[in-house]
CSV table of C-alpha atoms in Angstrom, one decimal:
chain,number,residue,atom,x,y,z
A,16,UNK,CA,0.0,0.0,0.0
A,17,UNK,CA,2.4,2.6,1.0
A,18,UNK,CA,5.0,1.7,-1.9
A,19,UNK,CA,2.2,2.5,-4.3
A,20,UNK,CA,1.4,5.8,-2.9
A,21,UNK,CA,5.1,6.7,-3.6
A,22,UNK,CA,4.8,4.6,-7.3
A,23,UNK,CA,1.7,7.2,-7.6
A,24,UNK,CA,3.7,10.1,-6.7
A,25,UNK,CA,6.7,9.5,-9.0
A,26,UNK,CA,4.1,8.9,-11.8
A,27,UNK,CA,2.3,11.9,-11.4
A,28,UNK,CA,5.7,13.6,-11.6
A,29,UNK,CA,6.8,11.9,-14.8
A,30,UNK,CA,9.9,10.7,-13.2
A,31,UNK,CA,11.3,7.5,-14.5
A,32,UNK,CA,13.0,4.9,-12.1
A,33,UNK,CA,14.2,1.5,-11.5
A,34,UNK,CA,11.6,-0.6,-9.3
A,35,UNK,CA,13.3,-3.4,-7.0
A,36,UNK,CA,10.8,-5.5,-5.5
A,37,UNK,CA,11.6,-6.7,-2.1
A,38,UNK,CA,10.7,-10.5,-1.3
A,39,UNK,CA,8.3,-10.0,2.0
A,40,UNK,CA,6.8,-13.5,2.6
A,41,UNK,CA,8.3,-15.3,6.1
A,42,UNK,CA,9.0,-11.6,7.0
A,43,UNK,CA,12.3,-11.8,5.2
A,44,UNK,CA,14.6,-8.7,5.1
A,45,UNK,CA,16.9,-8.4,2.0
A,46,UNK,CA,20.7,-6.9,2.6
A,47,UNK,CA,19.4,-4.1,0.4
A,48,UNK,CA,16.5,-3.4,2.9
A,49,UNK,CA,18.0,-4.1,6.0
A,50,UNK,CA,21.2,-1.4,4.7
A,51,UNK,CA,18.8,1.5,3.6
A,52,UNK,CA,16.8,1.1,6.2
A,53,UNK,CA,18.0,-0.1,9.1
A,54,UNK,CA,15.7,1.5,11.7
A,55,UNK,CA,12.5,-0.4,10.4
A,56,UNK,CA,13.5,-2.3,7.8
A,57,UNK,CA,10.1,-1.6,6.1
A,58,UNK,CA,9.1,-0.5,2.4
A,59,UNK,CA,8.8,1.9,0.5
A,60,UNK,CA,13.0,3.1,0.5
A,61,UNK,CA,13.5,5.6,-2.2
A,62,UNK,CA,17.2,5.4,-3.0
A,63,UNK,CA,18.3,8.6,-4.7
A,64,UNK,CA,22.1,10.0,-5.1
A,65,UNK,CA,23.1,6.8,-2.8
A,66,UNK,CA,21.1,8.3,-0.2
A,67,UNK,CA,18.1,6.4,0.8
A,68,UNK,CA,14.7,7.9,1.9
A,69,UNK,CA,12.3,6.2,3.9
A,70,UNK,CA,8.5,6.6,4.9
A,71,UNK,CA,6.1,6.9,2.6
A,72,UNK,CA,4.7,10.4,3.1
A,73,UNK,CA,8.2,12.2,3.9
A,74,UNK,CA,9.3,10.5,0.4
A,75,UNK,CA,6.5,11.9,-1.3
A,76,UNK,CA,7.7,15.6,0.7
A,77,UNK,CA,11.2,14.7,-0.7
A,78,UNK,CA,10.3,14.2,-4.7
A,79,UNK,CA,8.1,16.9,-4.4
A,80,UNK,CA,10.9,19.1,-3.2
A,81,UNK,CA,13.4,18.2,-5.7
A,82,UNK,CA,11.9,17.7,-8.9
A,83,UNK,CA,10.0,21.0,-8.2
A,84,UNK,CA,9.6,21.2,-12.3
A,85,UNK,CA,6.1,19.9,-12.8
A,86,UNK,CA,3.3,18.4,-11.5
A,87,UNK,CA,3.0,19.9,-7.6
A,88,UNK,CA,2.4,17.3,-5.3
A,89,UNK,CA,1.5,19.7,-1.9
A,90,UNK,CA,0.4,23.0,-2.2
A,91,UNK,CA,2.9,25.8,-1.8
A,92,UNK,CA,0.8,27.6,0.6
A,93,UNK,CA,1.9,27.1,4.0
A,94,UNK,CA,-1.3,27.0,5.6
A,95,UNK,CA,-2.6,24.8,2.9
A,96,UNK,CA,0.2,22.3,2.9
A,97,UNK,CA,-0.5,22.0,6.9
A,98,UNK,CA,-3.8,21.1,6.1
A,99,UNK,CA,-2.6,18.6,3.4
A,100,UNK,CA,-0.4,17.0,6.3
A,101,UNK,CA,-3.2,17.4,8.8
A,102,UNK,CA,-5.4,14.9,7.0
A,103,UNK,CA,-3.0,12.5,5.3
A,104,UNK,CA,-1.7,12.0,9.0
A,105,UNK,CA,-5.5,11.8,10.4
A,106,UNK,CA,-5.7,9.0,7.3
A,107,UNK,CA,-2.4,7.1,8.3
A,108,UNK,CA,-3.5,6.9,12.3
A,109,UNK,CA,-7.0,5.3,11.3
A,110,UNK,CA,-7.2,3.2,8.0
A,111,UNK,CA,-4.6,0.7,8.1
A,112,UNK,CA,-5.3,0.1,12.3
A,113,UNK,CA,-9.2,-0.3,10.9
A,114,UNK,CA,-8.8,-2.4,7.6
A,115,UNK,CA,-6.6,-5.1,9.4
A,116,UNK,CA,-9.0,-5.0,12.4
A,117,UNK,CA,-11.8,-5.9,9.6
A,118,UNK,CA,-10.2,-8.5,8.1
A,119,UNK,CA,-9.3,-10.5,11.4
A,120,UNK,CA,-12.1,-10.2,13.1
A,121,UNK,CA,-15.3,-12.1,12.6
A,122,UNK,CA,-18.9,-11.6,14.0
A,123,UNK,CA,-19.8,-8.7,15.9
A,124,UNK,CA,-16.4,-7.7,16.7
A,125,UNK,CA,-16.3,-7.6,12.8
A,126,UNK,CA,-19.5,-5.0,12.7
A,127,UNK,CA,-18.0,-3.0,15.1
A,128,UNK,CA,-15.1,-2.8,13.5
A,129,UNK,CA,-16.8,-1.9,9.9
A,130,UNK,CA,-18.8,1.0,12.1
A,131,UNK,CA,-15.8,2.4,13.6
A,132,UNK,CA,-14.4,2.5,10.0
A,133,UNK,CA,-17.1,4.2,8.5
A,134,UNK,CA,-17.3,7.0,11.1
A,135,UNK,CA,-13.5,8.1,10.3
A,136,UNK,CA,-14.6,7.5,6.4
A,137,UNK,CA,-17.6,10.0,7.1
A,138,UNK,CA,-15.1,13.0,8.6
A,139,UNK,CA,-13.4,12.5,5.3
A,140,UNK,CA,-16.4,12.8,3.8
A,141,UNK,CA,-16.9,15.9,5.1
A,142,UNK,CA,-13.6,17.1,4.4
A,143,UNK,CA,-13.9,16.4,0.8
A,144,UNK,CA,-17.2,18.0,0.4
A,145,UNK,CA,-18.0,19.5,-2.9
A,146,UNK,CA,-14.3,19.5,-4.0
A,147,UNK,CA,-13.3,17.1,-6.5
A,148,UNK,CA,-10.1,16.6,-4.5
A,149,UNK,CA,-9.0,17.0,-1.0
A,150,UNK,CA,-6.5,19.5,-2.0
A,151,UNK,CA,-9.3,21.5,-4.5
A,152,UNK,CA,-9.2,21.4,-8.0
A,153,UNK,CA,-6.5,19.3,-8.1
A,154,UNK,CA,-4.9,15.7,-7.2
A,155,UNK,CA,-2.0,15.6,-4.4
A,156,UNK,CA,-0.5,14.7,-1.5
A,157,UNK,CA,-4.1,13.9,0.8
A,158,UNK,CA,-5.3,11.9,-2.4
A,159,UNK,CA,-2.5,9.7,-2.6
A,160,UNK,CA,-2.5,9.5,1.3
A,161,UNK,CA,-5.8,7.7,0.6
A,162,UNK,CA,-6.3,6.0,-2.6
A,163,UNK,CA,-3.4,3.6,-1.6
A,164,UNK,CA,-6.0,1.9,0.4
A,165,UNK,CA,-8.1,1.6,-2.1
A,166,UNK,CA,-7.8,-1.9,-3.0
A,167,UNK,CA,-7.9,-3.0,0.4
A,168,UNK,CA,-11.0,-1.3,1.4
A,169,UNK,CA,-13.0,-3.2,-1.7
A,170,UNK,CA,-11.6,-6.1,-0.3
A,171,UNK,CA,-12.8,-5.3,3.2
A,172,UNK,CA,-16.1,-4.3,1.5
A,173,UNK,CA,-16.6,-8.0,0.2
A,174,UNK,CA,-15.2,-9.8,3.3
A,175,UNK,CA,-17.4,-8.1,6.0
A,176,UNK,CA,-20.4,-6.9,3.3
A,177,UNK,CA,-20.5,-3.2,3.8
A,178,UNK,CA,-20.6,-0.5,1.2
A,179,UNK,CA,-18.7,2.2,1.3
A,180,UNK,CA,-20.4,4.1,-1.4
A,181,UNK,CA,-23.8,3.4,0.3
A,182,UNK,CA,-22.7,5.6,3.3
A,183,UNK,CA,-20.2,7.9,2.0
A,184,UNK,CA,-21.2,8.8,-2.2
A,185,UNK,CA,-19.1,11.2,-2.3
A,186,UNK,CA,-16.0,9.2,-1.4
A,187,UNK,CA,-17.4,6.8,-3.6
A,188,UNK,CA,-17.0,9.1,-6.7
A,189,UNK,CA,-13.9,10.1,-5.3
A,190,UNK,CA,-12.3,7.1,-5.5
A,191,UNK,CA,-13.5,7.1,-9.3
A,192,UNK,CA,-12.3,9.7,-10.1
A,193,UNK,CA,-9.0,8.7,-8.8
A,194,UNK,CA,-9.2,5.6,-10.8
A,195,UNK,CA,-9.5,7.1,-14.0
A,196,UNK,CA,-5.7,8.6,-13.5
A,197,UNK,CA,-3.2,6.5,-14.9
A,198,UNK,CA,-0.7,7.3,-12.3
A,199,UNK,CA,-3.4,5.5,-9.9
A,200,UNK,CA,-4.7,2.4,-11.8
A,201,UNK,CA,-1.7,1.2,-13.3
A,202,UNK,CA,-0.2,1.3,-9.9
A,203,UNK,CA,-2.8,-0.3,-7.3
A,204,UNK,CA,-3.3,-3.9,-6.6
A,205,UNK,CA,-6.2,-6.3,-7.7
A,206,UNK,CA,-8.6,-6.2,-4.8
A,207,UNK,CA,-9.5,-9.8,-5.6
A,208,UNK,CA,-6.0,-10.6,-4.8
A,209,UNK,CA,-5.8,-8.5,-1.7
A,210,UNK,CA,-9.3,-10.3,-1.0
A,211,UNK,CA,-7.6,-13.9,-1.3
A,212,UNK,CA,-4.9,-13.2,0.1
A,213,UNK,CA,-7.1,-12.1,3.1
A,214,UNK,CA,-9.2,-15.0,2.9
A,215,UNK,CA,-6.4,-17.3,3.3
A,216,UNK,CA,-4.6,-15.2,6.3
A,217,UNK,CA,-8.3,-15.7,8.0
A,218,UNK,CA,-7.8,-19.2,7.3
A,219,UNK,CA,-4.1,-20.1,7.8
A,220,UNK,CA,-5.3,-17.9,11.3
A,221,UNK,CA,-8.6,-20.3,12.4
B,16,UNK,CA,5.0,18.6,26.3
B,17,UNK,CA,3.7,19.5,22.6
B,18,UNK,CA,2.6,22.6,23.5
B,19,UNK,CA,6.1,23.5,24.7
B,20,UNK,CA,7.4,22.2,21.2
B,21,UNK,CA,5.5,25.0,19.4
B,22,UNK,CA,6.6,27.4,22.1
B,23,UNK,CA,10.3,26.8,21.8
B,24,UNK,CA,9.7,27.0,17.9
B,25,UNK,CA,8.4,30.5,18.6
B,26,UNK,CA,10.7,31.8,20.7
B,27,UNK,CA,13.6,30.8,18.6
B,28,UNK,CA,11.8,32.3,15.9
B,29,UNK,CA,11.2,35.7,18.0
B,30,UNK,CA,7.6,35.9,17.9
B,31,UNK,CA,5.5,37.6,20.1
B,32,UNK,CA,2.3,35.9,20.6
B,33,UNK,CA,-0.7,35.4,23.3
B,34,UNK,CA,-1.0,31.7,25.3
B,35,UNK,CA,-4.0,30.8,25.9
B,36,UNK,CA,-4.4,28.4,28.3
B,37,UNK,CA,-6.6,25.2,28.4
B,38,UNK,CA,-7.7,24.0,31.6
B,39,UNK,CA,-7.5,20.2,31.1
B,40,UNK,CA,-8.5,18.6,34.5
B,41,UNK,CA,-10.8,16.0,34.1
B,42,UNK,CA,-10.5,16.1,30.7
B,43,UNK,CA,-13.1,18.9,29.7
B,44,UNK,CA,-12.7,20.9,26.7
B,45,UNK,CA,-13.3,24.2,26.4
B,46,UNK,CA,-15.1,26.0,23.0
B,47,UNK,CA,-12.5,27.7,21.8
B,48,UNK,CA,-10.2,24.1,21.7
B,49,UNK,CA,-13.5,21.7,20.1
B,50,UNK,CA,-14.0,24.9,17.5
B,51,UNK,CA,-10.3,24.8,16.6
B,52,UNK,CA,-9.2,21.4,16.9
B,53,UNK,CA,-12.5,19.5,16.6
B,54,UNK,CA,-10.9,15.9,15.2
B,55,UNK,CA,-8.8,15.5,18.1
B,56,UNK,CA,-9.4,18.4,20.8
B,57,UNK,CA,-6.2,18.2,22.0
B,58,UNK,CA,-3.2,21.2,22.3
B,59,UNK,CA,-1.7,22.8,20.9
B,60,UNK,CA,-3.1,25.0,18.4
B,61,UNK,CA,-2.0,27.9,16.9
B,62,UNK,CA,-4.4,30.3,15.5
B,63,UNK,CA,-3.1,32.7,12.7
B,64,UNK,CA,-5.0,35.3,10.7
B,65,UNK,CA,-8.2,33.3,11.8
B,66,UNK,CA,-7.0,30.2,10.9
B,67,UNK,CA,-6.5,27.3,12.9
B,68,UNK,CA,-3.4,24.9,12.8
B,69,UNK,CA,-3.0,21.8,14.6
B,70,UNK,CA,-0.6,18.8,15.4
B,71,UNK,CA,2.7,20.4,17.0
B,72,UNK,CA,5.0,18.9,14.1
B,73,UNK,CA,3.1,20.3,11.4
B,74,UNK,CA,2.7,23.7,13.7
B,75,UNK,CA,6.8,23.7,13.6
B,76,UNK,CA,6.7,23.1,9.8
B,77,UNK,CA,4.1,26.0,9.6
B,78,UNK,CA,5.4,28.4,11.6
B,79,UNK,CA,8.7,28.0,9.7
B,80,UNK,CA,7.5,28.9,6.4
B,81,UNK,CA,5.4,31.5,7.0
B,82,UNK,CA,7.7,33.6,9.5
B,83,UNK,CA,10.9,32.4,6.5
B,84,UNK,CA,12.8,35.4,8.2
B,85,UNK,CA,15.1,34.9,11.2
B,86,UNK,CA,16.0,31.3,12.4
B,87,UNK,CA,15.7,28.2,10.2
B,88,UNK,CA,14.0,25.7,12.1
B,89,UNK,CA,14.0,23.0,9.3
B,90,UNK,CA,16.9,22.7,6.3
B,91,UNK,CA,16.3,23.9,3.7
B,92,UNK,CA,17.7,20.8,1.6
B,93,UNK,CA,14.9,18.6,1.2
B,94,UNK,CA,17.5,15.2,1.8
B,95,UNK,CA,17.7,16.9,5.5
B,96,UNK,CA,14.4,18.3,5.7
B,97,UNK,CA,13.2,14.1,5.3
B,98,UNK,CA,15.7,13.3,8.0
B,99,UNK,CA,14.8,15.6,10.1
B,100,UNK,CA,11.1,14.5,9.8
B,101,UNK,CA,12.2,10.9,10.1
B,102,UNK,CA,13.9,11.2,13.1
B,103,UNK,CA,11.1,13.4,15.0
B,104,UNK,CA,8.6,11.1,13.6
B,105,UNK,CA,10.7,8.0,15.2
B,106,UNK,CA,10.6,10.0,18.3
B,107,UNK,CA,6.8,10.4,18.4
B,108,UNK,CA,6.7,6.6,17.7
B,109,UNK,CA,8.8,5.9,20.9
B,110,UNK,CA,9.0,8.7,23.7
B,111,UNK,CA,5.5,9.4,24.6
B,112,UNK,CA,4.6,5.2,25.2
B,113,UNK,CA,7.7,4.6,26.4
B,114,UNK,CA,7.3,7.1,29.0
B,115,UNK,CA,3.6,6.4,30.2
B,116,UNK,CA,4.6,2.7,31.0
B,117,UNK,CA,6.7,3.5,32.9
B,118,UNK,CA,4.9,5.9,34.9
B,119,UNK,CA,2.1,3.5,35.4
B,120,UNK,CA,3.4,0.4,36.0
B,121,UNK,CA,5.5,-1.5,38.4
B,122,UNK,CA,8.1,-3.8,39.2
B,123,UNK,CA,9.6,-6.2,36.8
B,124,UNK,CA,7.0,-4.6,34.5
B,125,UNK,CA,8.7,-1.0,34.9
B,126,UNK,CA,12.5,-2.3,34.5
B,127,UNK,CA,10.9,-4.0,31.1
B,128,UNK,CA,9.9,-0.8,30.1
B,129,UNK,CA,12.6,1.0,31.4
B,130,UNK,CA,15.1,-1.1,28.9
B,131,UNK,CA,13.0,-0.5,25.9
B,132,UNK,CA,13.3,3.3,26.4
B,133,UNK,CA,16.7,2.9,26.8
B,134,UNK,CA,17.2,0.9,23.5
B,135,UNK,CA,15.3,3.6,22.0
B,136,UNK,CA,17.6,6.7,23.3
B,137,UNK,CA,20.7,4.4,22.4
B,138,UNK,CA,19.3,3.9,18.6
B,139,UNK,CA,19.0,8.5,19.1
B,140,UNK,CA,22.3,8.7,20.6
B,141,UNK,CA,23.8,7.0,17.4
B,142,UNK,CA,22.1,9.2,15.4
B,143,UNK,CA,23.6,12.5,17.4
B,144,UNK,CA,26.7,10.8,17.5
B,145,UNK,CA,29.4,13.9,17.5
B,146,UNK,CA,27.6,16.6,16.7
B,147,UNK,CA,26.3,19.5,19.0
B,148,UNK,CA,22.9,19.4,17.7
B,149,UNK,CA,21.1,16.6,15.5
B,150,UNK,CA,20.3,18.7,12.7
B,151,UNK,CA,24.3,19.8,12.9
B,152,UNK,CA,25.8,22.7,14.1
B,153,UNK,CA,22.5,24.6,14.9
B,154,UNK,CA,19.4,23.7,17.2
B,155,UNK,CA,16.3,22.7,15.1
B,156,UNK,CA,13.1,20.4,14.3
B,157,UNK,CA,14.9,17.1,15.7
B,158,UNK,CA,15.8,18.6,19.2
B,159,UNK,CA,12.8,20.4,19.5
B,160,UNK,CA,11.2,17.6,19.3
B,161,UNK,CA,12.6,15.1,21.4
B,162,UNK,CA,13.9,18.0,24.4
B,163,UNK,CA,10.0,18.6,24.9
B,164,UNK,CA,10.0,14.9,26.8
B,165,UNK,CA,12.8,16.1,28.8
B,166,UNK,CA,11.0,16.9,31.8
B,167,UNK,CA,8.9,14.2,31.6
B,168,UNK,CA,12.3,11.9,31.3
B,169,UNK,CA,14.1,13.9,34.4
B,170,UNK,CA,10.7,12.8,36.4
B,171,UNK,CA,11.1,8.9,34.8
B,172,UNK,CA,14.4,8.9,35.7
B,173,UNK,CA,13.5,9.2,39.8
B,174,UNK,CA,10.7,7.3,39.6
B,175,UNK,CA,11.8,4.2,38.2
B,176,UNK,CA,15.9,4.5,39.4
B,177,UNK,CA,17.3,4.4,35.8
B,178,UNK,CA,19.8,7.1,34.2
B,179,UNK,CA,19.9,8.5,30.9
B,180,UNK,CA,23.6,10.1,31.3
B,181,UNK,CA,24.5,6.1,32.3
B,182,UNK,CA,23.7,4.6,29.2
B,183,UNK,CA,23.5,7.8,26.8
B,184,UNK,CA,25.9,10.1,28.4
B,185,UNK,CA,25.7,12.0,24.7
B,186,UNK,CA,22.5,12.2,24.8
B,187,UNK,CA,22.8,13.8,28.4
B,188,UNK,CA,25.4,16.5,27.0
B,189,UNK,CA,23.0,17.1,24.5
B,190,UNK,CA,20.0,18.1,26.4
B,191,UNK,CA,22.2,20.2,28.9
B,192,UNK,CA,23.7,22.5,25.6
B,193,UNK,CA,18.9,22.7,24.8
B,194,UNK,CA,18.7,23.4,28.2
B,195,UNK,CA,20.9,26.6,28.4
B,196,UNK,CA,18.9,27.8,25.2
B,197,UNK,CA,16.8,30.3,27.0
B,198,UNK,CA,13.6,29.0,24.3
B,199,UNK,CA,13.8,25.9,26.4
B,200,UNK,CA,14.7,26.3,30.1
B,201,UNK,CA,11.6,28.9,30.0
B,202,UNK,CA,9.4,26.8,28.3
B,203,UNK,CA,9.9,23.2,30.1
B,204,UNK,CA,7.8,22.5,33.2
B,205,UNK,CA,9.8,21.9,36.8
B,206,UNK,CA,10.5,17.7,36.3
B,207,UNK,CA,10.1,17.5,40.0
B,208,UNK,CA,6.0,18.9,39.4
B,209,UNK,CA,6.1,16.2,36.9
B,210,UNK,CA,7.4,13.8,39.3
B,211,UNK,CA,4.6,14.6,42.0
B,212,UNK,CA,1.6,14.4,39.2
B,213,UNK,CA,3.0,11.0,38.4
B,214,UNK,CA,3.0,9.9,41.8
B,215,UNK,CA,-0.4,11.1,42.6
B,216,UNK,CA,-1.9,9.2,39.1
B,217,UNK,CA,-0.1,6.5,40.8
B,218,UNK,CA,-2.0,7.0,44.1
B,219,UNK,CA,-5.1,7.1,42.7
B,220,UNK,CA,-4.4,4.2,40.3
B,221,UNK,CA,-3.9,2.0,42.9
């Protein structure tokens, strides 16, 4: 999830780069990893210059910064790029703590779970608003915060029956909008992977 | 603690403003903090030309590009600027947990916790290593953000028998050259007040 949100953020730039995949199943740690980032050893690393960059939203602050040419990922405003780091932090403490909650849980733990989710989905809701983006007019730095999940929440969607577009529409078209960008689609996972893949944690689990 | 953050960044920057204080005993909220912080409700927030910012880090971030004149508080460099927000991140990952469990808890539960704090400060100590400051030569984001705990560490310290200057004696130089910065020894509450609230949560605890 979070190394597509930086694969989003290079695209959107237009900058070209080399993609090394790390191998994550038995919680295995490559040389490579383990060297560029020794404190968490944890994906995304962006390695630029032979210095390495790590965390998903201070790499997206980084790229922005140096390839200042093009498209601008947070607004240049300082009170509007406060707000941008507001709600992509408010997004980061709630989705991924919820989503894996969902997808381990069963029965009414699972409902409660898919409530509590759907609360912090409606305060984005009403954050977005009318805007077609978080950021206004156009795609950035609170998008990508979020659309990374995407594929994981229509997973969730089908393992614990909810709709998120029932509840929140205009995150719904949101998230479509999103979807038409190429920087976004070519970049996200299948959610019926995700969905197996969650299927058989849930098993391998029981 | 965090409010102290934004008020060190402000006095380093030389900026007059008005404190207004939040009385949090038994955790009520006044009008003025659910208006301008009504996802969390917590301090600090500054309020600028009728806008409201929240989240001390990004206050830091804020306040240090719209006041650009006078003292840098981030690098300008974006490689530094994304270590800088690494590192202060990593401390808001580790300090503030760290430092509760050992307040409220006891025993071979304590010294547990008391060891993991000090792994921590050794993994921060590396990071100083020889220089004065952690950005460097001058005092910025990094320190502010970790010498706001110092209080609360000084109080730690006595209650749970352990020393900082022991195992990090770096470290210890460090926060004596923050504490002779006259943004910091003003701003930091008395360690041994923070020593008596801990002792009567304790109290009452138990």
């Amino acid at each position: 999830m979070f190394t597509s949100r930086v694969r989003i953020a290079l695209a959107e730039k237009g900058i070209n780069y080399e993609l090394i995949v790390e191998d994550l199943i038995d919680n295995k740690k490559s040389p490579l990893l383990e060297k560029h980032n020794p404190i968490y050893k944890k994906i995304p690393v962006l390695l630029h210059k032979g210095k390495s960059i790590c965390e998903s939203k201070i790499i997206i602050q980084y790229i922005d910064e140096t390839w200042k040419e093009g498209y601008p990922l947070l607004p240049s405003d300082p009170y509007l790029k406060s707000q941008a780091a507001f709600w992509a932090d408010y997004i980061d403490k709630h989705t991924y703590d919820c989503l894996k909650k969902i997808s381990i849980t069963e029965g009414e733990e699972r409902q409660k779970a898919v409530e509590e989710f759907l609360e912090f989905l409606k305060v984005l809701e009403r954050e977005l608003g009318e805007k077609p983006y978080f950021n206004g007019e156009s795609f950035g730095f609170v998008d990508m915060a979020l659309i990374c999940y995407y594929s994981n929440i229509i997973a969730c969607e089908t393992l614990a029956n909810f709709s998120v577009e029932k509840h929140c529409p205009k995150l719904a078209l949101w998230a479509t909008q999103c979807m038409k960008r190429e920087s976004v689609s070519k970049t996200l996972a299948d959610p019926n992977k995700i969905y197996d893949l969650m299927m058989a944690n849930t098993k391998k689990a029981s």
